[in-house]
Amino acid sequence: MKDIAMRVACCLVLVALPIASAQQTFAMPWWHPTLQNIAVNRIPGPSTHSPVDNQLTGILNALMNDDDETHDPFDCPRGLICRPDSIDNDHPNLDRIFVPAPPPANMAVSIGHFHPDVTASYRAGVAISNTHPNMMQLLASSLPASHPNVDTQLRNPAAHPLPWWHPPLAAFVSRRPAVSFTTSVSSFHENIDTALAARRPISATHPSVQSLFAGVLSATHPNLDQILRNPATNPLPSWHPDLERYVERRASVQFTTSIGAYHPDIDASFTAGTPISNAHPTIHNLYASILTPTHPNIDAALRDPTNNPLPAGHPPMSQFVVRRAAVNFTVSVSSFHDNVTTRFANNVPISATHPSVQTLMASVLSATHPNVDQILRNPA
């Protein structure tokens, strides 16, 4: 502790400030302990204290009532700084003469509402994490040039106790109000805290959470996307609030779209990595009214299911479709009409004068069914 006190106090600079009366005051660094307490309790200063005799002795001697008396020196090893026991008991109050300067403007570093009490944590020997923002850089403009490295101290407070006169660490921070911001997630989105505790990362296609919360995060807050994509090496501090408090779960989606009776099983096809065809109706547009702006494009996912796996907790896609009953409708053709299935399999198109099959089947086709005439005229 003495070592820290010595290194810090050596930077003391006293500046004479004229006042209205004959008495003068001297401005000390804002962090310097008050001298009256030191004098009354006879607390010696560090032997490495910066010299002040040249600044003070001549002025103080001039203020002495007795012209034959000179003021005792201040500098160590024999001066008042190291030997305060020689100060007279009836000496004028030192705090009226030696006045701490006001602290620097904008000295306080902004911290989150839930950040632990910095003074109590340091006294308890609780070290900051390796991912904690660099405090030496943030406080550089407020610290004396010889101040020990703050990050070294905060990462091992037990080995670096603060001197008794050091200002409380809470004086260097400004606590922000609690964040009330939330972002909307789907009703079936997995529990974020559970996933993080299980060290389960978000997918590469997950929307950027950092961008969503940019407006409420401090400049020193670690990147949210990096944390969520690698929770194993970015654990939240024990005091951090649950992440679930920052999301608002939407109501369960009841929307469905109609598909044909013979449509393949959607979940089985997706799991097997089977892409939809280029001629498949656009699915994203069908569900646009219930999708969030950050939802990945459904068509892109269905055309490349291997590289777009569904996130954990996503409901089966069959939940969002309703399968129509098998079509019993038939159209009468002549006895000598070619076999329709064979003709199509052999890529033989119908003639330009063939009746419109689309029109004939219109009443039983879904709105998203491809145009039957276009298919039959270009089966390849």
PDB file of N, CA, C and O in Angstrom, residues 5 25 31 42 56 70 119 157 161-162 171 195 284 309 343 362 378:
ATOM      1  N   ALA A   5       0.956   4.441  -2.598  1.00  0.00           N
ATOM      2  CA  ALA A   5       0.789   5.808  -2.108  1.00  0.00           C
ATOM      3  C   ALA A   5       1.964   6.678  -2.508  1.00  0.00           C
ATOM      4  O   ALA A   5       1.819   7.828  -2.907  1.00  0.00           O
ATOM      5  N   THR A  25      -4.415  30.673  -0.519  1.00  0.00           N
ATOM      6  CA  THR A  25      -4.728  29.244  -0.568  1.00  0.00           C
ATOM      7  C   THR A  25      -3.890  28.609  -1.662  1.00  0.00           C
ATOM      8  O   THR A  25      -3.451  29.277  -2.600  1.00  0.00           O
ATOM      9  N   TRP A  31      -7.439  14.730  -6.167  1.00  0.00           N
ATOM     10  CA  TRP A  31      -7.493  13.443  -5.477  1.00  0.00           C
ATOM     11  C   TRP A  31      -6.681  13.441  -4.174  1.00  0.00           C
ATOM     12  O   TRP A  31      -6.668  12.461  -3.438  1.00  0.00           O
ATOM     13  N   ARG A  42      -1.524  13.007  12.744  1.00  0.00           N
ATOM     14  CA  ARG A  42      -0.078  12.816  12.629  1.00  0.00           C
ATOM     15  C   ARG A  42       0.262  11.673  11.665  1.00  0.00           C
ATOM     16  O   ARG A  42       1.026  10.767  11.970  1.00  0.00           O
ATOM     17  N   LEU A  56       6.400  26.868  -1.469  1.00  0.00           N
ATOM     18  CA  LEU A  56       5.618  27.304  -0.314  1.00  0.00           C
ATOM     19  C   LEU A  56       6.366  28.110   0.733  1.00  0.00           C
ATOM     20  O   LEU A  56       5.818  29.045   1.320  1.00  0.00           O
ATOM     21  N   THR A  70      10.613  31.596  11.072  1.00  0.00           N
ATOM     22  CA  THR A  70      10.414  31.031   9.730  1.00  0.00           C
ATOM     23  C   THR A  70       9.612  29.750   9.829  1.00  0.00           C
ATOM     24  O   THR A  70       9.621  29.061  10.862  1.00  0.00           O
ATOM     25  N   THR A 119     -16.548  -0.028  -5.929  1.00  0.00           N
ATOM     26  CA  THR A 119     -15.797   0.126  -4.681  1.00  0.00           C
ATOM     27  C   THR A 119     -15.875  -1.147  -3.846  1.00  0.00           C
ATOM     28  O   THR A 119     -14.850  -1.659  -3.362  1.00  0.00           O
ATOM     29  N   PRO A 157      -6.943  -7.159  -7.459  1.00  0.00           N
ATOM     30  CA  PRO A 157      -7.093  -6.166  -6.386  1.00  0.00           C
ATOM     31  C   PRO A 157      -6.474  -6.607  -5.062  1.00  0.00           C
ATOM     32  O   PRO A 157      -6.028  -5.768  -4.278  1.00  0.00           O
ATOM     33  N   PRO A 161      -3.890  -3.283  -2.849  1.00  0.00           N
ATOM     34  CA  PRO A 161      -4.855  -2.533  -2.016  1.00  0.00           C
ATOM     35  C   PRO A 161      -4.674  -1.030  -2.211  1.00  0.00           C
ATOM     36  O   PRO A 161      -3.553  -0.540  -2.356  1.00  0.00           O
ATOM     37  N   LEU A 162      -5.777  -0.334  -2.218  1.00  0.00           N
ATOM     38  CA  LEU A 162      -5.713   1.116  -2.391  1.00  0.00           C
ATOM     39  C   LEU A 162      -5.245   1.789  -1.104  1.00  0.00           C
ATOM     40  O   LEU A 162      -5.580   1.332  -0.002  1.00  0.00           O
ATOM     41  N   ALA A 171     -16.434   7.068  -7.473  1.00  0.00           N
ATOM     42  CA  ALA A 171     -16.368   8.473  -7.895  1.00  0.00           C
ATOM     43  C   ALA A 171     -15.965   8.593  -9.357  1.00  0.00           C
ATOM     44  O   ALA A 171     -16.128   9.652  -9.967  1.00  0.00           O
ATOM     45  N   ALA A 195     -29.963 -21.373 -23.870  1.00  0.00           N
ATOM     46  CA  ALA A 195     -29.031 -21.663 -24.959  1.00  0.00           C
ATOM     47  C   ALA A 195     -27.625 -21.180 -24.619  1.00  0.00           C
ATOM     48  O   ALA A 195     -26.631 -21.861 -24.884  1.00  0.00           O
ATOM     49  N   HIS A 284     -41.911 -17.225 -49.468  1.00  0.00           N
ATOM     50  CA  HIS A 284     -41.692 -16.084 -48.588  1.00  0.00           C
ATOM     51  C   HIS A 284     -42.813 -15.064 -48.731  1.00  0.00           C
ATOM     52  O   HIS A 284     -43.270 -14.489 -47.736  1.00  0.00           O
ATOM     53  N   PRO A 309     -29.948 -24.923 -42.137  1.00  0.00           N
ATOM     54  CA  PRO A 309     -30.688 -25.760 -41.186  1.00  0.00           C
ATOM     55  C   PRO A 309     -31.581 -24.909 -40.286  1.00  0.00           C
ATOM     56  O   PRO A 309     -31.257 -23.760 -39.974  1.00  0.00           O
ATOM     57  N   ARG A 343     -46.858 -39.390 -72.420  1.00  0.00           N
ATOM     58  CA  ARG A 343     -46.493 -38.265 -73.280  1.00  0.00           C
ATOM     59  C   ARG A 343     -45.645 -37.244 -72.511  1.00  0.00           C
ATOM     60  O   ARG A 343     -44.627 -36.755 -73.004  1.00  0.00           O
ATOM     61  N   ALA A 362     -59.413 -25.289 -63.626  1.00  0.00           N
ATOM     62  CA  ALA A 362     -59.308 -24.086 -62.785  1.00  0.00           C
ATOM     63  C   ALA A 362     -60.023 -24.221 -61.451  1.00  0.00           C
ATOM     64  O   ALA A 362     -59.528 -23.755 -60.416  1.00  0.00           O
ATOM     65  N   ASN A 378     -44.482 -27.238 -72.494  1.00  0.00           N
ATOM     66  CA  ASN A 378     -43.008 -27.298 -72.358  1.00  0.00           C
ATOM     67  C   ASN A 378     -42.638 -28.264 -71.248  1.00  0.00           C
ATOM     68  O   ASN A 378     -42.057 -27.879 -70.229  1.00  0.00           O
TER      69      ASN A 378
END
